[in-house]
Coordinates of C-alpha atoms and ligand atoms in Angstrom, one line a residue:
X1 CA 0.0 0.0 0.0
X2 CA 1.4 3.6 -1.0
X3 CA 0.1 6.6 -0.2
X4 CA -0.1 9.4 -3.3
X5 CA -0.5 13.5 -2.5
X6 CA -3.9 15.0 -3.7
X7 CA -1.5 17.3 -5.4
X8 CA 0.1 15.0 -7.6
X9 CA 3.4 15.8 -7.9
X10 CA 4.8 14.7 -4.3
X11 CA 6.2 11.1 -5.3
X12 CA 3.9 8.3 -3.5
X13 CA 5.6 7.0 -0.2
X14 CA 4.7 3.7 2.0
X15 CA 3.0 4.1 5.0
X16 CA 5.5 4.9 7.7
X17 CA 7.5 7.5 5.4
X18 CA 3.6 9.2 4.9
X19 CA 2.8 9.0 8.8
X20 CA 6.4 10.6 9.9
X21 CA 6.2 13.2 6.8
X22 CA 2.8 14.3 8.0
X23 CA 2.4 17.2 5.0
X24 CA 3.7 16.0 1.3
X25 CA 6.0 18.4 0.1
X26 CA 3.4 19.5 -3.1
X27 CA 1.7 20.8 -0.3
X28 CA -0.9 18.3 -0.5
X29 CA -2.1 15.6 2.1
X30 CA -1.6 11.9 1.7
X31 CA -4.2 9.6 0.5
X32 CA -3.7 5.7 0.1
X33 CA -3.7 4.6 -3.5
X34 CA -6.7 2.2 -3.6
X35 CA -9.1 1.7 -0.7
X36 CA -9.1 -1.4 1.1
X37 CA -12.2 -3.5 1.3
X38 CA -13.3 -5.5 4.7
X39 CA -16.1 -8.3 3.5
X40 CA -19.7 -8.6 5.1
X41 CA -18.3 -11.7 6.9
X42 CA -15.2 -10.1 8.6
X43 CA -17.2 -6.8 9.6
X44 CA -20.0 -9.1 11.1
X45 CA -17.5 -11.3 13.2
X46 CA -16.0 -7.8 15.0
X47 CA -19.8 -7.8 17.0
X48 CA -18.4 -9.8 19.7
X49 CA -14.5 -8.3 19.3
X50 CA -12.8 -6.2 21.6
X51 CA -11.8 -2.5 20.2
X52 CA -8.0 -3.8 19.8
X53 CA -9.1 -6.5 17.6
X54 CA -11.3 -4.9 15.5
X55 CA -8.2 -1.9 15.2
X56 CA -6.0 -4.8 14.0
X57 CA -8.1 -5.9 11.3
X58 CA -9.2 -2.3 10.2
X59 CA -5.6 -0.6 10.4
X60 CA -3.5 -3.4 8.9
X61 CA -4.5 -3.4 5.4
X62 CA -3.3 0.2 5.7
X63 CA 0.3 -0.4 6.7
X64 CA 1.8 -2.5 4.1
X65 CA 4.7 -3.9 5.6
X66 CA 5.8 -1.5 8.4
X67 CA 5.0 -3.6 11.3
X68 CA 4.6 -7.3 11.6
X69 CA 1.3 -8.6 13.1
X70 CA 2.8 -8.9 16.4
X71 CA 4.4 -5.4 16.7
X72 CA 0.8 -4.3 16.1
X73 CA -0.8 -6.0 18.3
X74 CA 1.4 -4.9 20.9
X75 CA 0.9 -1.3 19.7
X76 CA -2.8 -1.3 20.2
X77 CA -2.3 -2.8 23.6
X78 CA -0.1 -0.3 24.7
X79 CA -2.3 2.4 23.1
X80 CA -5.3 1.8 24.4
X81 CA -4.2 1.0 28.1
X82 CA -5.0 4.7 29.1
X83 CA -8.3 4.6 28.3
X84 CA -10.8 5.0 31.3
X85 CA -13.8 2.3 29.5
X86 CA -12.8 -1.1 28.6
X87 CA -14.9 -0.5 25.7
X88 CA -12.2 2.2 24.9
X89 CA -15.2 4.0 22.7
X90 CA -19.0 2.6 24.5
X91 CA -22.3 3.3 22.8
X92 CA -25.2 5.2 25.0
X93 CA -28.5 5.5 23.8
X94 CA -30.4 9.0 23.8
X95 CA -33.8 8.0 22.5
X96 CA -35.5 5.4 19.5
X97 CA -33.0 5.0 16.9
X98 CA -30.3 7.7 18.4
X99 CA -27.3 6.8 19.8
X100 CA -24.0 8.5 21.6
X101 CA -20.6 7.3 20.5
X102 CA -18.2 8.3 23.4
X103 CA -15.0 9.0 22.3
X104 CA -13.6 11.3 25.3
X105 CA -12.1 8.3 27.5
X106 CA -8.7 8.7 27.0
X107 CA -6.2 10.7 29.2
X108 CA -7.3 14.1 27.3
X109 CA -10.7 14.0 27.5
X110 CA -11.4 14.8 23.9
X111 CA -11.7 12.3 20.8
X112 CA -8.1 13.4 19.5
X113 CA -6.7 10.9 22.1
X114 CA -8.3 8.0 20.1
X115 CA -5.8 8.7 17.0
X116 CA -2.8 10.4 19.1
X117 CA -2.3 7.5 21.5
X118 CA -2.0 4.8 18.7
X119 CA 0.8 7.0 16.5
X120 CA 2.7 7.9 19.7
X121 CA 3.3 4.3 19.9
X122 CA 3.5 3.8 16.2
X123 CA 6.3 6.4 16.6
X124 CA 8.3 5.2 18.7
X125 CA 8.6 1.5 17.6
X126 CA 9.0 2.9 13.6
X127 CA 11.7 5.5 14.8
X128 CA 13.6 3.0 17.3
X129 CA 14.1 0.6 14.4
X130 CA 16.0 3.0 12.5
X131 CA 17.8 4.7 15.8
X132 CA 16.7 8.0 15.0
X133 CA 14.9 10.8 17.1
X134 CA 12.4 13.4 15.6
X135 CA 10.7 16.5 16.6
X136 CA 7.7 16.9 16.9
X137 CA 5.9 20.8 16.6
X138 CA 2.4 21.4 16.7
X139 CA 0.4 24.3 17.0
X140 CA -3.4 23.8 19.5
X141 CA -6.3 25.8 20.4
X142 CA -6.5 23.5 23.2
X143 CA -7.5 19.7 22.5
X144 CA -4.6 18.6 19.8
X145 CA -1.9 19.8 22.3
X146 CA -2.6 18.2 25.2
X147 CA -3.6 15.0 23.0
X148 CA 0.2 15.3 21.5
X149 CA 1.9 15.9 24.5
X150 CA -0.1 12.6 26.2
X151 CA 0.5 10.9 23.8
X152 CA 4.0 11.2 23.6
X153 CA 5.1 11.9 27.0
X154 CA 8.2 10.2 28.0
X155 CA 9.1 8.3 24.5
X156 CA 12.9 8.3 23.7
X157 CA 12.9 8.7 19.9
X158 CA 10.4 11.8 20.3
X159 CA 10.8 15.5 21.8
X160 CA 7.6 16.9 21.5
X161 CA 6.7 20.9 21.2
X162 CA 3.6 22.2 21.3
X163 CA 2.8 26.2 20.5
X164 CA -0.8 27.5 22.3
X165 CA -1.6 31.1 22.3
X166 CA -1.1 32.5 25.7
X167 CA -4.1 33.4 27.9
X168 CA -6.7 32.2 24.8
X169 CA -7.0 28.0 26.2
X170 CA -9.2 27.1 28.9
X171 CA -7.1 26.3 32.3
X172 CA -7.8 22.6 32.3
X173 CA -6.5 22.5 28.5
X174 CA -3.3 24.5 29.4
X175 CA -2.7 22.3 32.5
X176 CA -3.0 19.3 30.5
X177 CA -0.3 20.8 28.7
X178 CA 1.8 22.1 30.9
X179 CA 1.6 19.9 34.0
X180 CA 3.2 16.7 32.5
X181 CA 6.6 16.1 34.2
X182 CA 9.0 14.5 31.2
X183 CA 12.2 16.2 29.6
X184 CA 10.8 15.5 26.1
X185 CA 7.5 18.0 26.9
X186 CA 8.0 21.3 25.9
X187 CA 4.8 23.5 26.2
X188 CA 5.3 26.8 24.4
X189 CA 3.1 29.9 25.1
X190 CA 3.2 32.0 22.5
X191 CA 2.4 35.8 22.6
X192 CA -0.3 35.6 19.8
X193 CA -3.4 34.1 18.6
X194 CA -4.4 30.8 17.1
X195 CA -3.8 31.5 13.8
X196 CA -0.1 33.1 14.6
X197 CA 0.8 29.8 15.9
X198 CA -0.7 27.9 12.8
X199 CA 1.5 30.2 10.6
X200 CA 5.2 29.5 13.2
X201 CA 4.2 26.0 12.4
X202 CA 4.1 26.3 8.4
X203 CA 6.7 28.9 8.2
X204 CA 9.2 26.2 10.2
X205 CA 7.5 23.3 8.0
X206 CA 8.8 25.7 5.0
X207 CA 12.1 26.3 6.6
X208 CA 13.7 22.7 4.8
X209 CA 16.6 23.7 6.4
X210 CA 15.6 23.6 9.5
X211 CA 12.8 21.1 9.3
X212 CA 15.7 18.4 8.2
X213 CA 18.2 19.3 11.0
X214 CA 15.8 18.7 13.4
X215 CA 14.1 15.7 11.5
X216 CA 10.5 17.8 11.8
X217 CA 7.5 15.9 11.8
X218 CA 3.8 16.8 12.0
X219 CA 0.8 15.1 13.9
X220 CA -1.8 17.6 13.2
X221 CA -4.7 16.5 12.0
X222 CA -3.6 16.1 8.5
X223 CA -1.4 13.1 9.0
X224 CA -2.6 10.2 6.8
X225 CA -2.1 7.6 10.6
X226 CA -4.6 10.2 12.4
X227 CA -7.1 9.7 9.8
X228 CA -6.6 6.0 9.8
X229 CA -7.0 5.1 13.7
X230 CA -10.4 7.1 13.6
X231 CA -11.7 4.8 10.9
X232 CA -11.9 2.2 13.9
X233 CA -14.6 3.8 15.9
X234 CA -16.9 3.3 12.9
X235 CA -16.8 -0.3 12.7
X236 CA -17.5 -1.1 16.1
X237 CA -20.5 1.8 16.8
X238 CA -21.9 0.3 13.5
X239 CA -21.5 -3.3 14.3
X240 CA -23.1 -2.7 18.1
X241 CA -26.1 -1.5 16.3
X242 CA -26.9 -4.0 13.8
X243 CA -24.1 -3.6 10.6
X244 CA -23.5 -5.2 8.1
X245 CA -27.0 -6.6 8.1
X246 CA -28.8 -3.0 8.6
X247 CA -27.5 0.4 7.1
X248 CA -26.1 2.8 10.2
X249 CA -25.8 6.7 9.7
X250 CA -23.6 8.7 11.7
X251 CA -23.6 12.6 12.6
X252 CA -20.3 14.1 13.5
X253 CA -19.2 17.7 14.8
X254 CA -16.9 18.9 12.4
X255 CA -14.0 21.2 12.1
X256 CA -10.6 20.4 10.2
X257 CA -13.1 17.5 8.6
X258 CA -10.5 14.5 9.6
X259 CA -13.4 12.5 12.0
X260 CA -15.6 12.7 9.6
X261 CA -13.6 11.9 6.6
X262 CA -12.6 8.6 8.1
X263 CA -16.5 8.1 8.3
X264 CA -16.1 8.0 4.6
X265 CA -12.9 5.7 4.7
X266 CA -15.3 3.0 6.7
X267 CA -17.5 3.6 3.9
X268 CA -15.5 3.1 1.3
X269 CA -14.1 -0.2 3.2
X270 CA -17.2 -1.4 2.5
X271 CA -19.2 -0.5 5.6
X272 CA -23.0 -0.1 5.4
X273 CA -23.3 4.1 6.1
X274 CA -26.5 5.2 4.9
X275 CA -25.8 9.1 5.8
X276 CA -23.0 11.4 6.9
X277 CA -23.8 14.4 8.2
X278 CA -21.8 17.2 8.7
X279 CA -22.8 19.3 12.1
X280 CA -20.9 22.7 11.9
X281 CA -21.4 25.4 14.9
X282 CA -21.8 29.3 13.4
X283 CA -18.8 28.8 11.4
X284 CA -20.5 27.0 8.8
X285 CA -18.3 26.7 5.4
X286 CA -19.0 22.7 5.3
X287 CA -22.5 23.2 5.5
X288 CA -22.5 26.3 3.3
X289 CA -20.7 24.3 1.0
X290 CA -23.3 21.5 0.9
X291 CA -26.1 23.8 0.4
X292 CA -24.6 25.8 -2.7
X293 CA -21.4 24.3 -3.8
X294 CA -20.2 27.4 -2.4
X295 CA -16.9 27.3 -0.4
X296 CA -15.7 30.8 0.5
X297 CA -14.1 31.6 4.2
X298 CA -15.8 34.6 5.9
X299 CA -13.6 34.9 8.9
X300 CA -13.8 32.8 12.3
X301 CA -16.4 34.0 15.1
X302 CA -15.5 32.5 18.7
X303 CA -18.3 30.1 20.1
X304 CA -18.6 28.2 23.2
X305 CA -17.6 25.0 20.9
X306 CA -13.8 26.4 19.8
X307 CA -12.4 23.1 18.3
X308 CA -14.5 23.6 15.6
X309 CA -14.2 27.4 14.7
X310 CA -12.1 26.5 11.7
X311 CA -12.6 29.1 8.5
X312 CA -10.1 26.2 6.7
X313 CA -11.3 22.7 6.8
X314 CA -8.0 21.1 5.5
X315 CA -9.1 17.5 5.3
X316 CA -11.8 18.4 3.2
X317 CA -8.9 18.3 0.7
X318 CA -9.0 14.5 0.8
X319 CA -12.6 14.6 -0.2
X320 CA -12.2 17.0 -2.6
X321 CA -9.4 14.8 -4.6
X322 CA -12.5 12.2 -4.8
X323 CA -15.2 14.6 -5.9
X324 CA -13.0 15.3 -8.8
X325 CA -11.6 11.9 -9.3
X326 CA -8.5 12.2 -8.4
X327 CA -7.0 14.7 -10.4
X328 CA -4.5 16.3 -8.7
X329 CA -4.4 19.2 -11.2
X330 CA -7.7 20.2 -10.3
X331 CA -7.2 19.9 -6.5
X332 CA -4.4 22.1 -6.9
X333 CA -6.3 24.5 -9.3
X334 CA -8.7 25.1 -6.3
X335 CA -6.4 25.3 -3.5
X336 CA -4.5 28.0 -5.1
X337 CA -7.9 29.6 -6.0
X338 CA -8.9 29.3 -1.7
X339 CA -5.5 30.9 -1.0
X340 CA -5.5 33.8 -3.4
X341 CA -9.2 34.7 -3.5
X342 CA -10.7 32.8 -0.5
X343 CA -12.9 30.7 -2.2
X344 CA -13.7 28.5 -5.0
X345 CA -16.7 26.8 -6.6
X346 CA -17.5 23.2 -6.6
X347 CA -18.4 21.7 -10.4
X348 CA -22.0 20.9 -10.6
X349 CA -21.3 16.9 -10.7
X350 CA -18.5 17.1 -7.7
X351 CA -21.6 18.6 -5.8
X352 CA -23.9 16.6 -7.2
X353 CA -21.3 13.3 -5.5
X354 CA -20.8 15.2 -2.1
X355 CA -24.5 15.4 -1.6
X356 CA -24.9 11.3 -2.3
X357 CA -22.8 10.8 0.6
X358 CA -23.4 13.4 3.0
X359 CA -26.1 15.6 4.5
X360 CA -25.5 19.0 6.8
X361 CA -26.8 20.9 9.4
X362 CA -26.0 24.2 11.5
X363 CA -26.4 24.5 14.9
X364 CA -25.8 28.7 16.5
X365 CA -25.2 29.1 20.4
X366 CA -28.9 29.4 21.6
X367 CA -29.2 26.2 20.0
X368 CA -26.1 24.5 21.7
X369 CA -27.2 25.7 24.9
X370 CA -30.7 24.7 24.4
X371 CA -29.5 21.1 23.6
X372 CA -27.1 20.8 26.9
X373 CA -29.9 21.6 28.8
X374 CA -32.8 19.6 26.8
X375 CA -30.6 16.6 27.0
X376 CA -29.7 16.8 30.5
X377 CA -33.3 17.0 31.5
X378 CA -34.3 14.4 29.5
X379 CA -31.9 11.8 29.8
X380 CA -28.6 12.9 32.5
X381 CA -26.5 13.4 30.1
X382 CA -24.6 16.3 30.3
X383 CA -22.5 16.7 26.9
X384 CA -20.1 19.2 25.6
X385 CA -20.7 21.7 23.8
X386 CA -19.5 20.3 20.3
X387 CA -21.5 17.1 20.9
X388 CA -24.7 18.8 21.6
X389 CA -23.6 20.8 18.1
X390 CA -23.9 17.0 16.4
X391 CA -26.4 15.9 19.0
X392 CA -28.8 19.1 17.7
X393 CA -28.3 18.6 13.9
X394 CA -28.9 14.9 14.4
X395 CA -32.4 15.3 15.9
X396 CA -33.8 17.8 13.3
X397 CA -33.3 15.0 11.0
X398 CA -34.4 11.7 12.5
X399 CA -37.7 11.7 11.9
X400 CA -36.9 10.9 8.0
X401 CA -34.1 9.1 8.7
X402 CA -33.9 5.4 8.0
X403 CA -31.3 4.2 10.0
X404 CA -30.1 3.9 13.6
X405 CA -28.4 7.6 14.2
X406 CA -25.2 7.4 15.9
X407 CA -23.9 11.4 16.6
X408 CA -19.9 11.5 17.8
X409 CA -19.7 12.6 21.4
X410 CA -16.0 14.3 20.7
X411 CA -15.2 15.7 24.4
X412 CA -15.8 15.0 28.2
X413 CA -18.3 17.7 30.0
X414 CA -15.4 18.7 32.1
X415 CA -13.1 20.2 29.3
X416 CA -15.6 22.4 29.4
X417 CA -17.2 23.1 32.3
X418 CA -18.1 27.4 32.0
X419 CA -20.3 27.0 28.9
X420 CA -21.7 23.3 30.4
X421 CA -23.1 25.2 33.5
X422 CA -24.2 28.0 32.3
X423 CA -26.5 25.9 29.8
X424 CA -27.8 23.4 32.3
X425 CA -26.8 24.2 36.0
X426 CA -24.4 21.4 36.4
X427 CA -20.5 21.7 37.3
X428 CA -19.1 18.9 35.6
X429 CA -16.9 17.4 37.5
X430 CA -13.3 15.8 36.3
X431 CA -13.2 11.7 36.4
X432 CA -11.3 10.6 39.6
X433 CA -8.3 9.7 37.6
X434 CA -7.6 13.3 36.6
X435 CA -8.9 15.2 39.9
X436 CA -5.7 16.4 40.8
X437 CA -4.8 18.4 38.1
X438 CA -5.1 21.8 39.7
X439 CA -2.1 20.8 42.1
X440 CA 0.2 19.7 39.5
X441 CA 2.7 22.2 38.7
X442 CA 3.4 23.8 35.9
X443 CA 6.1 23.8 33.0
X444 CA 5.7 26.7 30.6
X445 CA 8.1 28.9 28.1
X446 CA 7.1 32.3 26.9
X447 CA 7.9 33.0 23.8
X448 CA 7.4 36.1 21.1
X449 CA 5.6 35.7 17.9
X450 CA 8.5 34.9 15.9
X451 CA 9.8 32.4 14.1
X452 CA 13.6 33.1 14.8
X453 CA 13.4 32.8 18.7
X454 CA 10.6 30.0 18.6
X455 CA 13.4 28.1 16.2
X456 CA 16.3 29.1 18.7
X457 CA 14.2 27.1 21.5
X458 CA 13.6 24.7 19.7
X459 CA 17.2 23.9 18.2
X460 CA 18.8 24.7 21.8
X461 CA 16.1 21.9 23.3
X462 CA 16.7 19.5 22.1
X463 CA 20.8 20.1 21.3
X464 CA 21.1 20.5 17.5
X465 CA 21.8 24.1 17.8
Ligands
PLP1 C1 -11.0 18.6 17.1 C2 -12.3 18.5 17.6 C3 -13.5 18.5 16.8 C4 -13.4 18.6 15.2 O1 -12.8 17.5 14.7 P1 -12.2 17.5 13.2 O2 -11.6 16.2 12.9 O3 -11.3 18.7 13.1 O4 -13.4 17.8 12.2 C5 -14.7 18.4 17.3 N1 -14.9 18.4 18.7 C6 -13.8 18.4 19.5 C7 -14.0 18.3 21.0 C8 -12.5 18.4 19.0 O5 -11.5 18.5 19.9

């Protein structure tokens, strides 16, 4: 199995070159060549399989030859240890025919964990082989850092620097960041916004010279291996209510479109989805999109759900690459049209395929709040904020819906506890194993908004300078 750049002109690498690459040098995103396909049999026989053993059989036609089947099976085990449900990712119902997918039981809280945990590990054995250490920068608005910095806390072949924007995350995502204890954790505040730390991150991805001496690699949502370990989560919801032998749709609150694009990967593994629905907060450009063919940015507006106040969804590339048939001159054509004009314009057909496959639905702030509350009255559950996002969109539309509904739940309550009780009255509190987090101390670097000194650090941390 390769893995080709929706650009087209990056050469096609295996597996482990695309997962420690993260970005293809075209500037595209990796895709794997042909889709693998699981048959009705297999998908049926993972109803009574534990999450590592379903992993093993939906990652491994994905990897070509970069581990053997024992390697990987001792990667899963090691990945999902953390998790707080032995379920790793359990099924609650919320009413006839709608269901909760809980994917905020690992270490972070958030669904990010789900992916992180499994290439920190994958990481570590790949880079060990070949005795060589990387770096690893990202840039957060809160949930991606602190799923990095979990994830690969403490691992010898990895340091591990993560930029957040000083005074703009909440104080249980900067702890999470900040309180781990390990010499290869470096949290950087930068003096800055979201979107000034996105740009340090390219400009240092651009840098080659730099991003070779210190053997740069990305894990932001863009790498190919996140992608791939969501696809997992899909089989096993779908399978607990009734697939292969019944069609499943599933609702998921979307951002940088990676969870939901591995919705499609299950799909196109042969896994009975009926619908995917996109559920976007007020920054709507997915469901805009959807609705006109239409994709133009119109600027970010803060909401109580901030993981998904994106005004660039950059997996939506993938999707793109497949709406055009994967042509990587016209992916590229209307990239270069997003950057220089802020928009482009689906063709008729590539809208007319996006619409076969998925459905979308907005959800504003009143409505989020009004959903935290309805759904803790009616059934306990207190959700976050981005959940009640997919939990909202996903009720306006069961009525005509034909399938079980299964809506993402992608964070814990507590990750977000101001907007959580001020919508329904309830403090949620943080699961035993994390209750000390406010006594932890605290690790942090200040730095300016500037590439030079944020390079500086990074070259004098880890003792290439
Ligand atoms: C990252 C995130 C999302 C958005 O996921 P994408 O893969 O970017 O679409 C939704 N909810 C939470 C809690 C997140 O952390």
């Amino acid at each position: 199995m390769k893995y080709v750049s929706t650009r087209g002109e990056a050469p096609a690498l295996p597996f482990e070159d695309a997962m420690l690459t993260g970005l293809a040098r075209d500037g595209g995103l990796y895709v794997p060549q042909t889709w693998p396909t699981l048959d009705a049999d297999t998908i049926a026989s993972f109803a009574f399989a534990s999450y590592e053993e379903v992993a093993f059989h939906v990652i491994r036609p994905f990897l070509g030859d970069t581990f053997t089947d024992d390697e990987f099976r001792e990667i899963l085990s090691k990945a999902y240890a953390s998790f707080g449900h032995v379920c790793r990712c359990p099924l609650v119902q919320l009413n006839a025919g709608h269901f909760l997918l809980e994917l905020f039981h690992g270490p972070t809280l958030a669904f990010k964990d789900v992916a992180m945990q499994l290439i920190g590990q994958m990481f570590q054995v790949a880079l060990g082989r070949k005795g060589e250490r990387c770096t690893i920068v990202g840039a957060t608005s809160g949930d991606t850092g602190s799923a990095a910095i979990e994830a690969f806390r403490g691992l010898d072949a990895v340091d591990v620097f993560i930029m957040y924007p000083d005074g703009r995350v909440s104080d249980v995502q900067r702890r999470q960041m900040t309180t781990p204890a390990e010499s290869n954790v470096h949290a950087i505040a930068v003096d800055g916004d979201f979107d000034d730390c996105q740009a340090l991150l390219k400009d240092m991805f651009n840098d080659f010279a730099f991003r070779d001496r210190v053997q740069l690699a990305g894990v932001n949502s863009i790498n190919w291996a996140r992608v791939v370990a969501q696809i997992v989560y899909y089989f096993t919801a779908a399978v607990a209510v009734g697939a292969p032998k019944r069609n499943v749709s599933f609702t998921v609150p979307t951002g940088n479109f990676g969870d939901i694009f591995a919705g499609y990967a299950a799909k196109r593994m042969g896994l009975p989805i009926d619908r995917l629905v996109i559920a976007t907060n007020q920054n709507d450009i997915l469901h805009r999109t959807l609705q006109s063919g239409d994709h133009s940015k119109s600027g970010v507006t803060p909401s109580i759900s901030p993981s998904m106040d994106i005004q660039v969804s950059s997996n939506f590339e993938r999707l793109v690459f497949e709406l055009y048939d994967r042509r990587g001159t016209a992916v590229q054509a209307l990239m270069q049209q997003l950057k220089t004009e802020g928009s482009f314009e689906l063709s008729g057909a590539a809208l007319q395929r996006l619409r076969q496959e998925f459905d979308s639905g907005r959800c504003d702030e009143r409505q989020t709040a009004e959903t935290i509350a309805e759904q803790y009255r009616q059934t306990g559950e207190v959700l976050c904020p981005h959940t009640a996002v997919g939990v909202k969109v996903a009720s306006d539309r069961l009525s005509d819906n034909h399938s079980p509904m299964i809506t993402l739940a992608t964070a814990h309550a507590a990750k977000f506890p101001a907007a959580v009780e001020s919508a329904c009255g309830v403090h949620p509190p943080l699961p035993e194993r994390m209750a000390d987090l406010f006594d932890r101390p605290e690790r942090i670097t200040q730095v300016p908004n500037d590439l030079q000194a944020v390079e500086a650090l990074v070259l004098q941390r880890t003792g290439r300078g």
